[in-house]
PDB file of C-alpha atoms and ligand atoms in Angstrom:
ATOM      1  CA  MET H   1       0.000   0.000   0.000  1.00 37.00           C
ATOM      2  CA  VAL H   2       1.183   3.479  -0.845  1.00 42.00           C
ATOM      3  CA  GLY H   3       1.629   5.570   2.271  1.00 45.00           C
ATOM      4  CA  GLY H   4       0.311   9.002   3.115  1.00 48.00           C
ATOM      5  CA  PRO H   5       2.270  12.124   2.212  1.00 47.00           C
ATOM      6  CA  GLU H   6       4.026  12.235   5.571  1.00 48.00           C
ATOM      7  CA  GLU H   7       5.578   8.852   4.774  1.00 51.00           C
ATOM      8  CA  HIS H   8       7.055  10.353   1.630  1.00 52.00           C
ATOM      9  CA  GLY H   9       8.568  13.125   3.685  1.00 61.00           C
ATOM     10  CA  VAL H  10       6.547  15.783   1.843  1.00 78.00           C
ATOM     11  CA  SER H  11       3.715  17.535   3.595  1.00 94.00           C
ATOM     12  CA  VAL H  12       0.392  18.619   2.154  1.00 97.00           C
ATOM     13  CA  ALA H  13       1.356  22.170   3.146  1.00 97.00           C
ATOM     14  CA  GLU H  14       4.527  22.002   1.047  1.00 97.00           C
ATOM     15  CA  ASN H  15       2.620  20.541  -1.879  1.00 98.00           C
ATOM     16  CA  LEU H  16       0.011  23.290  -1.562  1.00 98.00           C
ATOM     17  CA  ALA H  17       2.681  25.989  -1.529  1.00 97.00           C
ATOM     18  CA  ARG H  18       4.114  24.590  -4.770  1.00 98.00           C
ATOM     19  CA  VAL H  19       0.629  24.426  -6.314  1.00 98.00           C
ATOM     20  CA  ARG H  20       0.011  28.070  -5.404  1.00 97.00           C
ATOM     21  CA  GLU H  21       3.245  29.064  -7.157  1.00 97.00           C
ATOM     22  CA  ARG H  22       2.131  27.186 -10.249  1.00 97.00           C
ATOM     23  CA  ILE H  23      -1.296  28.889 -10.116  1.00 96.00           C
ATOM     24  CA  ALA H  24       0.415  32.271  -9.876  1.00 94.00           C
ATOM     25  CA  ALA H  25       2.629  31.463 -12.858  1.00 95.00           C
ATOM     26  CA  ALA H  26      -0.329  30.223 -14.925  1.00 95.00           C
ATOM     27  CA  SER H  27      -2.346  33.333 -13.982  1.00 93.00           C
ATOM     28  CA  ALA H  28       0.534  35.561 -15.017  1.00 92.00           C
ATOM     29  CA  ARG H  29       0.547  33.961 -18.478  1.00 92.00           C
ATOM     30  CA  VAL H  30      -2.977  35.232 -19.166  1.00 91.00           C
ATOM     31  CA  SER H  31      -3.770  38.862 -18.571  1.00 77.00           C
ATOM     32  CA  ARG H  32      -7.336  38.441 -17.355  1.00 70.00           C
ATOM     33  CA  ARG H  33      -6.478  36.500 -14.221  1.00 79.00           C
ATOM     34  CA  THR H  34      -5.421  37.190 -10.687  1.00 81.00           C
ATOM     35  CA  PRO H  35      -4.339  34.121  -8.682  1.00 76.00           C
ATOM     36  CA  GLY H  36      -6.738  34.949  -5.821  1.00 81.00           C
ATOM     37  CA  GLU H  37      -9.706  34.110  -8.059  1.00 90.00           C
ATOM     38  CA  VAL H  38      -8.724  30.442  -8.035  1.00 96.00           C
ATOM     39  CA  ARG H  39      -9.978  28.397  -5.122  1.00 97.00           C
ATOM     40  CA  ILE H  40      -8.707  24.923  -4.308  1.00 98.00           C
ATOM     41  CA  VAL H  41     -10.833  21.871  -3.541  1.00 98.00           C
ATOM     42  CA  ALA H  42      -8.597  19.227  -1.973  1.00 98.00           C
ATOM     43  CA  VAL H  43     -10.022  15.931  -3.234  1.00 98.00           C
ATOM     44  CA  SER H  44      -9.232  13.475  -0.464  1.00 96.00           C
ATOM     45  CA  LYS H  45     -10.758  10.232  -1.733  1.00 96.00           C
ATOM     46  CA  THR H  46      -8.834   7.216  -0.410  1.00 95.00           C
ATOM     47  CA  GLN H  47      -6.776   9.497   1.856  1.00 95.00           C
ATOM     48  CA  SER H  48      -6.935   9.391   5.652  1.00 93.00           C
ATOM     49  CA  ALA H  49      -8.816  11.754   7.935  1.00 93.00           C
ATOM     50  CA  ALA H  50      -5.377  12.889   9.170  1.00 93.00           C
ATOM     51  CA  ALA H  51      -4.490  13.948   5.626  1.00 95.00           C
ATOM     52  CA  VAL H  52      -7.772  15.877   5.417  1.00 95.00           C
ATOM     53  CA  LEU H  53      -6.927  17.700   8.646  1.00 94.00           C
ATOM     54  CA  GLU H  54      -3.499  18.516   7.260  1.00 95.00           C
ATOM     55  CA  ALA H  55      -5.048  19.992   4.117  1.00 96.00           C
ATOM     56  CA  ILE H  56      -7.489  22.103   6.143  1.00 95.00           C
ATOM     57  CA  ALA H  57      -4.667  23.347   8.368  1.00 94.00           C
ATOM     58  CA  ALA H  58      -2.618  24.188   5.263  1.00 96.00           C
ATOM     59  CA  GLY H  59      -5.429  26.445   4.064  1.00 96.00           C
ATOM     60  CA  VAL H  60      -7.283  24.735   1.217  1.00 97.00           C
ATOM     61  CA  ASP H  61     -10.644  26.319   0.399  1.00 97.00           C
ATOM     62  CA  ALA H  62     -12.738  23.142   0.431  1.00 97.00           C
ATOM     63  CA  ILE H  63     -12.564  19.373   0.813  1.00 97.00           C
ATOM     64  CA  GLY H  64     -13.896  17.212  -2.019  1.00 98.00           C
ATOM     65  CA  GLU H  65     -15.039  13.606  -1.842  1.00 98.00           C
ATOM     66  CA  ASN H  66     -16.687  11.508  -4.522  1.00 97.00           C
ATOM     67  CA  ARG H  67     -18.490   9.035  -2.256  1.00 96.00           C
ATOM     68  CA  VAL H  68     -21.068   9.922   0.355  1.00 95.00           C
ATOM     69  CA  GLN H  69     -20.070   7.090   2.711  1.00 94.00           C
ATOM     70  CA  GLU H  70     -16.394   7.971   2.670  1.00 94.00           C
ATOM     71  CA  ALA H  71     -17.107  11.631   3.408  1.00 95.00           C
ATOM     72  CA  ALA H  72     -19.351  10.671   6.323  1.00 92.00           C
ATOM     73  CA  ALA H  73     -16.586   8.664   7.955  1.00 90.00           C
ATOM     74  CA  LYS H  74     -13.923  11.357   7.581  1.00 91.00           C
ATOM     75  CA  ARG H  75     -16.023  14.391   8.244  1.00 90.00           C
ATOM     76  CA  SER H  76     -16.860  13.192  11.736  1.00 85.00           C
ATOM     77  CA  LEU H  77     -13.112  13.344  12.461  1.00 82.00           C
ATOM     78  CA  ALA H  78     -12.384  16.678  10.763  1.00 79.00           C
ATOM     79  CA  SER H  79     -13.988  19.728  12.315  1.00 71.00           C
ATOM     80  CA  GLY H  80     -16.170  21.946  10.184  1.00 69.00           C
ATOM     81  CA  THR H  81     -14.047  24.909   9.174  1.00 81.00           C
ATOM     82  CA  VAL H  82     -14.147  24.498   5.387  1.00 94.00           C
ATOM     83  CA  PRO H  83     -17.006  23.475   3.120  1.00 96.00           C
ATOM     84  CA  TRP H  84     -17.186  19.905   1.822  1.00 97.00           C
ATOM     85  CA  HIS H  85     -17.994  19.418  -1.852  1.00 98.00           C
ATOM     86  CA  LEU H  86     -19.462  16.305  -3.400  1.00 98.00           C
ATOM     87  CA  VAL H  87     -17.560  15.827  -6.671  1.00 98.00           C
ATOM     88  CA  GLY H  88     -18.797  12.336  -7.618  1.00 98.00           C
ATOM     89  CA  PRO H  89     -22.102  11.161  -9.078  1.00 97.00           C
ATOM     90  CA  LEU H  90     -25.094  11.227  -6.739  1.00 97.00           C
ATOM     91  CA  GLN H  91     -27.653   8.419  -6.785  1.00 95.00           C
ATOM     92  CA  ARG H  92     -31.198   9.139  -5.746  1.00 93.00           C
ATOM     93  CA  ASN H  93     -31.047   6.793  -2.741  1.00 95.00           C
ATOM     94  CA  LYS H  94     -28.012   8.657  -1.344  1.00 97.00           C
ATOM     95  CA  VAL H  95     -29.421  12.172  -1.540  1.00 98.00           C
ATOM     96  CA  ARG H  96     -30.591  12.399   2.063  1.00 97.00           C
ATOM     97  CA  GLN H  97     -27.210  11.234   3.359  1.00 97.00           C
ATOM     98  CA  ALA H  98     -25.365  13.547   0.978  1.00 98.00           C
ATOM     99  CA  LEU H  99     -27.235  16.496   2.446  1.00 98.00           C
ATOM    100  CA  GLU H 100     -25.988  15.551   5.903  1.00 96.00           C
ATOM    101  CA  HIS H 101     -22.334  15.531   4.920  1.00 95.00           C
ATOM    102  CA  PHE H 102     -21.869  18.041   2.094  1.00 97.00           C
ATOM    103  CA  ASP H 103     -22.175  21.821   1.897  1.00 97.00           C
ATOM    104  CA  LEU H 104     -22.071  22.043  -1.886  1.00 98.00           C
ATOM    105  CA  ILE H 105     -22.889  19.506  -4.596  1.00 98.00           C
ATOM    106  CA  GLU H 106     -20.852  19.883  -7.796  1.00 98.00           C
ATOM    107  CA  THR H 107     -22.589  17.124  -9.724  1.00 98.00           C
ATOM    108  CA  VAL H 108     -26.213  18.099 -10.307  1.00 98.00           C
ATOM    109  CA  ASP H 109     -26.831  16.724 -13.796  1.00 98.00           C
ATOM    110  CA  ARG H 110     -30.538  15.974 -14.200  1.00 98.00           C
ATOM    111  CA  PRO H 111     -33.893  17.483 -13.272  1.00 98.00           C
ATOM    112  CA  GLU H 112     -34.931  14.416 -11.225  1.00 98.00           C
ATOM    113  CA  LEU H 113     -31.915  14.916  -8.945  1.00 98.00           C
ATOM    114  CA  ALA H 114     -32.727  18.611  -8.547  1.00 98.00           C
ATOM    115  CA  ASP H 115     -36.320  17.692  -7.671  1.00 98.00           C
ATOM    116  CA  ARG H 116     -35.224  15.153  -5.079  1.00 98.00           C
ATOM    117  CA  LEU H 117     -32.865  17.678  -3.468  1.00 98.00           C
ATOM    118  CA  GLU H 118     -35.555  20.347  -3.523  1.00 98.00           C
ATOM    119  CA  THR H 119     -38.055  18.000  -1.823  1.00 98.00           C
ATOM    120  CA  LEU H 120     -35.662  17.318   1.045  1.00 98.00           C
ATOM    121  CA  LEU H 121     -34.348  20.886   1.406  1.00 98.00           C
ATOM    122  CA  ALA H 122     -37.653  22.750   1.388  1.00 98.00           C
ATOM    123  CA  PRO H 123     -38.953  21.515   4.766  1.00 98.00           C
ATOM    124  CA  LEU H 124     -35.562  22.356   6.319  1.00 97.00           C
ATOM    125  CA  ASP H 125     -35.676  25.843   4.832  1.00 97.00           C
ATOM    126  CA  ARG H 126     -32.102  25.199   3.722  1.00 98.00           C
ATOM    127  CA  VAL H 127     -30.604  26.606   0.543  1.00 98.00           C
ATOM    128  CA  LEU H 128     -27.871  24.456  -1.000  1.00 98.00           C
ATOM    129  CA  PRO H 129     -25.243  25.894  -3.354  1.00 98.00           C
ATOM    130  CA  VAL H 130     -24.776  23.630  -6.371  1.00 98.00           C
ATOM    131  CA  LEU H 131     -22.852  23.335  -9.593  1.00 98.00           C
ATOM    132  CA  ILE H 132     -24.154  21.667 -12.735  1.00 99.00           C
ATOM    133  CA  GLU H 133     -21.874  18.919 -14.000  1.00 98.00           C
ATOM    134  CA  VAL H 134     -21.485  19.196 -17.773  1.00 98.00           C
ATOM    135  CA  ASN H 135     -20.273  16.263 -19.871  1.00 98.00           C
ATOM    136  CA  ILE H 136     -18.314  18.661 -22.016  1.00 98.00           C
ATOM    137  CA  GLY H 137     -16.658  15.990 -24.165  1.00 96.00           C
ATOM    138  CA  GLY H 138     -19.984  14.246 -24.836  1.00 94.00           C
ATOM    139  CA  GLU H 139     -18.614  10.896 -23.650  1.00 95.00           C
ATOM    140  CA  PRO H 140     -21.449   8.334 -23.553  1.00 92.00           C
ATOM    141  CA  GLN H 141     -20.217   6.516 -20.418  1.00 91.00           C
ATOM    142  CA  LYS H 142     -19.731   9.680 -18.353  1.00 94.00           C
ATOM    143  CA  SER H 143     -22.089  11.450 -15.993  1.00 95.00           C
ATOM    144  CA  GLY H 144     -22.993  15.076 -16.555  1.00 98.00           C
ATOM    145  CA  VAL H 145     -25.572  16.839 -18.679  1.00 98.00           C
ATOM    146  CA  THR H 146     -24.748  17.438 -22.341  1.00 97.00           C
ATOM    147  CA  PRO H 147     -23.930  21.030 -23.286  1.00 98.00           C
ATOM    148  CA  ALA H 148     -27.089  21.088 -25.458  1.00 97.00           C
ATOM    149  CA  SER H 149     -29.301  20.122 -22.494  1.00 98.00           C
ATOM    150  CA  THR H 150     -27.622  22.444 -20.006  1.00 98.00           C
ATOM    151  CA  PRO H 151     -29.876  25.489 -20.628  1.00 98.00           C
ATOM    152  CA  ALA H 152     -32.983  23.418 -19.828  1.00 98.00           C
ATOM    153  CA  LEU H 153     -31.421  22.234 -16.573  1.00 98.00           C
ATOM    154  CA  VAL H 154     -30.429  25.787 -15.650  1.00 98.00           C
ATOM    155  CA  GLU H 155     -33.994  26.887 -16.296  1.00 98.00           C
ATOM    156  CA  HIS H 156     -35.262  24.049 -14.116  1.00 98.00           C
ATOM    157  CA  LEU H 157     -33.010  25.131 -11.251  1.00 98.00           C
ATOM    158  CA  LEU H 158     -33.899  28.796 -11.554  1.00 98.00           C
ATOM    159  CA  GLU H 159     -37.638  28.277 -11.881  1.00 98.00           C
ATOM    160  CA  ARG H 160     -38.470  25.069 -10.026  1.00 98.00           C
ATOM    161  CA  SER H 161     -35.744  24.664  -7.385  1.00 98.00           C
ATOM    162  CA  PRO H 162     -35.884  27.635  -5.001  1.00 98.00           C
ATOM    163  CA  HIS H 163     -33.750  25.771  -2.426  1.00 98.00           C
ATOM    164  CA  LEU H 164     -30.905  25.168  -4.871  1.00 98.00           C
ATOM    165  CA  ARG H 165     -28.609  28.090  -5.569  1.00 98.00           C
ATOM    166  CA  LEU H 166     -26.857  27.671  -8.904  1.00 98.00           C
ATOM    167  CA  GLU H 167     -23.278  28.866  -8.497  1.00 98.00           C
ATOM    168  CA  GLY H 168     -21.625  27.512 -11.612  1.00 98.00           C
ATOM    169  CA  LEU H 169     -20.571  24.638 -13.840  1.00 98.00           C
ATOM    170  CA  MET H 170     -18.216  21.715 -13.259  1.00 98.00           C
ATOM    171  CA  THR H 171     -16.599  19.358 -15.729  1.00 98.00           C
ATOM    172  CA  VAL H 172     -14.205  16.432 -16.051  1.00 98.00           C
ATOM    173  CA  PRO H 173     -12.924  16.515 -19.632  1.00 97.00           C
ATOM    174  CA  PRO H 174     -12.023  13.340 -21.552  1.00 96.00           C
ATOM    175  CA  TYR H 175      -8.816  11.874 -20.170  1.00 94.00           C
ATOM    176  CA  ASP H 176      -5.682  12.595 -22.148  1.00 94.00           C
ATOM    177  CA  ALA H 177      -2.062  12.266 -21.042  1.00 94.00           C
ATOM    178  CA  ASP H 178      -1.364  15.621 -22.697  1.00 98.00           C
ATOM    179  CA  PRO H 179      -2.907  18.391 -20.540  1.00 98.00           C
ATOM    180  CA  GLN H 180      -3.064  20.726 -23.544  1.00 98.00           C
ATOM    181  CA  ARG H 181      -5.756  18.445 -24.969  1.00 98.00           C
ATOM    182  CA  SER H 182      -8.024  19.553 -22.106  1.00 98.00           C
ATOM    183  CA  ARG H 183      -7.801  23.185 -23.221  1.00 98.00           C
ATOM    184  CA  PRO H 184     -10.601  23.195 -25.821  1.00 98.00           C
ATOM    185  CA  HIS H 185     -12.916  21.526 -23.293  1.00 98.00           C
ATOM    186  CA  PHE H 186     -12.127  24.078 -20.582  1.00 98.00           C
ATOM    187  CA  SER H 187     -12.574  26.872 -23.057  1.00 98.00           C
ATOM    188  CA  ALA H 188     -15.918  25.357 -24.166  1.00 98.00           C
ATOM    189  CA  LEU H 189     -17.124  25.257 -20.540  1.00 98.00           C
ATOM    190  CA  ARG H 190     -16.163  28.905 -20.092  1.00 98.00           C
ATOM    191  CA  GLY H 191     -18.066  29.811 -23.263  1.00 98.00           C
ATOM    192  CA  LEU H 192     -21.120  27.850 -22.153  1.00 98.00           C
ATOM    193  CA  ALA H 193     -21.078  29.576 -18.751  1.00 98.00           C
ATOM    194  CA  ALA H 194     -20.871  33.000 -20.382  1.00 98.00           C
ATOM    195  CA  ASP H 195     -23.792  32.180 -22.701  1.00 98.00           C
ATOM    196  CA  LEU H 196     -25.899  30.911 -19.812  1.00 98.00           C
ATOM    197  CA  ALA H 197     -25.157  33.910 -17.606  1.00 98.00           C
ATOM    198  CA  ALA H 198     -26.185  36.248 -20.436  1.00 98.00           C
ATOM    199  CA  ARG H 199     -29.285  34.265 -21.394  1.00 98.00           C
ATOM    200  CA  PHE H 200     -30.595  33.858 -17.834  1.00 98.00           C
ATOM    201  CA  ASP H 201     -29.226  37.135 -16.537  1.00 97.00           C
ATOM    202  CA  THR H 202     -27.360  35.549 -13.610  1.00 96.00           C
ATOM    203  CA  LYS H 203     -24.204  36.703 -11.907  1.00 94.00           C
ATOM    204  CA  PRO H 204     -20.993  35.249 -13.447  1.00 96.00           C
ATOM    205  CA  LEU H 205     -20.952  31.478 -13.052  1.00 98.00           C
ATOM    206  CA  ALA H 206     -18.125  29.709 -11.218  1.00 98.00           C
ATOM    207  CA  LEU H 207     -16.086  27.178 -13.201  1.00 98.00           C
ATOM    208  CA  SER H 208     -14.895  24.009 -11.454  1.00 98.00           C
ATOM    209  CA  MET H 209     -12.366  22.514 -13.852  1.00 98.00           C
ATOM    210  CA  GLY H 210      -8.824  21.205 -13.743  1.00 98.00           C
ATOM    211  CA  MET H 211      -7.270  18.367 -11.735  1.00 98.00           C
ATOM    212  CA  SER H 212      -3.691  17.407 -10.793  1.00 98.00           C
ATOM    213  CA  ASP H 213      -2.551  16.838 -14.378  1.00 97.00           C
ATOM    214  CA  ASP H 214      -4.151  19.815 -16.087  1.00 98.00           C
ATOM    215  CA  PHE H 215      -4.948  22.501 -13.495  1.00 98.00           C
ATOM    216  CA  GLU H 216      -2.551  25.050 -14.971  1.00 98.00           C
ATOM    217  CA  VAL H 217      -4.304  24.848 -18.333  1.00 98.00           C
ATOM    218  CA  ALA H 218      -7.636  25.179 -16.493  1.00 98.00           C
ATOM    219  CA  VAL H 219      -6.399  28.292 -14.680  1.00 97.00           C
ATOM    220  CA  GLU H 220      -5.329  29.786 -17.988  1.00 96.00           C
ATOM    221  CA  GLU H 221      -8.823  29.072 -19.336  1.00 96.00           C
ATOM    222  CA  GLY H 222     -10.640  30.700 -16.430  1.00 96.00           C
ATOM    223  CA  ALA H 223     -11.159  28.059 -13.702  1.00 97.00           C
ATOM    224  CA  THR H 224     -12.401  29.515 -10.422  1.00 97.00           C
ATOM    225  CA  TRP H 225     -12.315  26.168  -8.601  1.00 98.00           C
ATOM    226  CA  ILE H 226      -9.665  23.528  -9.270  1.00 98.00           C
ATOM    227  CA  ARG H 227     -10.055  20.048  -7.800  1.00 98.00           C
ATOM    228  CA  LEU H 228      -6.754  18.532  -6.708  1.00 98.00           C
ATOM    229  CA  GLY H 229      -6.038  15.083  -5.342  1.00 98.00           C
ATOM    230  CA  ARG H 230      -2.643  13.524  -6.093  1.00 97.00           C
ATOM    231  CA  VAL H 231      -0.673  16.743  -6.455  1.00 98.00           C
ATOM    232  CA  LEU H 232      -1.591  17.583  -2.846  1.00 98.00           C
ATOM    233  CA  PHE H 233      -1.793  14.193  -1.142  1.00 97.00           C
ATOM    234  CA  GLY H 234       0.478  11.957  -3.210  1.00 94.00           C
ATOM    235  CA  GLU H 235      -0.767   8.846  -4.971  1.00 91.00           C
ATOM    236  CA  ARG H 236      -4.150   7.500  -3.959  1.00 89.00           C
ATOM    237  CA  ARG H 237      -4.149   4.765  -1.360  1.00 86.00           C
ATOM    238  CA  THR H 238      -5.596   1.372  -2.235  1.00 75.00           C
ATOM    239  CA  PRO H 239      -9.338   1.565  -1.628  1.00 59.00           C
ATOM    240  CA  ALA H 240     -10.266  -0.286   1.543  1.00 51.00           C
TER     241      ALA H 240
HETATM  242  C1  PLP Z   1     -10.404  12.247  -7.944  1.00 96.86           C
HETATM  243  C2  PLP Z   1     -11.015  13.460  -8.529  1.00 96.86           C
HETATM  244  C3  PLP Z   1     -10.277  14.646  -8.641  1.00 96.86           C
HETATM  245  C4  PLP Z   1      -8.812  14.766  -8.261  1.00 96.86           C
HETATM  246  O1  PLP Z   1      -8.042  14.006  -9.137  1.00 96.86           O
HETATM  247  P1  PLP Z   1      -6.425  14.166  -9.197  1.00 96.86           P
HETATM  248  O2  PLP Z   1      -6.115  13.806 -10.595  1.00 96.86           O
HETATM  249  O3  PLP Z   1      -5.884  13.238  -8.182  1.00 96.86           O
HETATM  250  O4  PLP Z   1      -6.114  15.583  -8.891  1.00 96.86           O
HETATM  251  C5  PLP Z   1     -10.933  15.753  -9.162  1.00 96.86           C
HETATM  252  N1  PLP Z   1     -12.232  15.707  -9.549  1.00 96.86           N
HETATM  253  C6  PLP Z   1     -12.963  14.577  -9.452  1.00 96.86           C
HETATM  254  C7  PLP Z   1     -14.379  14.601  -9.894  1.00 96.86           C
HETATM  255  C8  PLP Z   1     -12.386  13.417  -8.938  1.00 96.86           C
HETATM  256  O5  PLP Z   1     -13.112  12.300  -8.859  1.00 96.86           O
END
């Protein structure tokens, strides 16, 4: 089993400092950006609760998990100073539990899911910030709404989901070893967000895009959230 970062002699804080330098350099390459606009979700799947605490102490902006169960276990050990984001697909039968353990859901991708969330949130009088996950590469096996169907989902959220607050769009582009191949997808998500904000007259939409291998390209293309796992924590541990 691969150990935690401390066993490699490199701390999450040191990794984060290096990431921030790389964000600053990427921001400097494009005139429209200031590094402070980029917030970091530390994606801690397979990592220990101790690693999560280390990331929070180091100053990440949010913790991301892709499974409800795993977040539940860790969150009870890590005190609530940063928001937790769900970054993985959400099944209908896990919605109630997800609401207990997450502050923001990045993966709203269908009206039925929005309706289920709305039904559970309304009686609590709780408003949940959400992102819409867009399948920007149109990959058949992937979750996320197609770009063509995104306006209808936005309309659904704005008109039929008063307890969901749409904050932006999220995407995982098709995998490619060359990070430059992600660029057209990131740029397409930025374009889609701009179109939607104009069409529905919303405030600018956040963009959650970019992971360990391509976050600099994402920053250059306008990411406001980047989701980082391995570059902060080291390689993922074997799932239990
Ligand atoms: C695991 C995961 C990440 C982080 O991946 P790394 O390549 O380790 O940075 C980001 N987003 C999602 C949706 C993930 O599942």
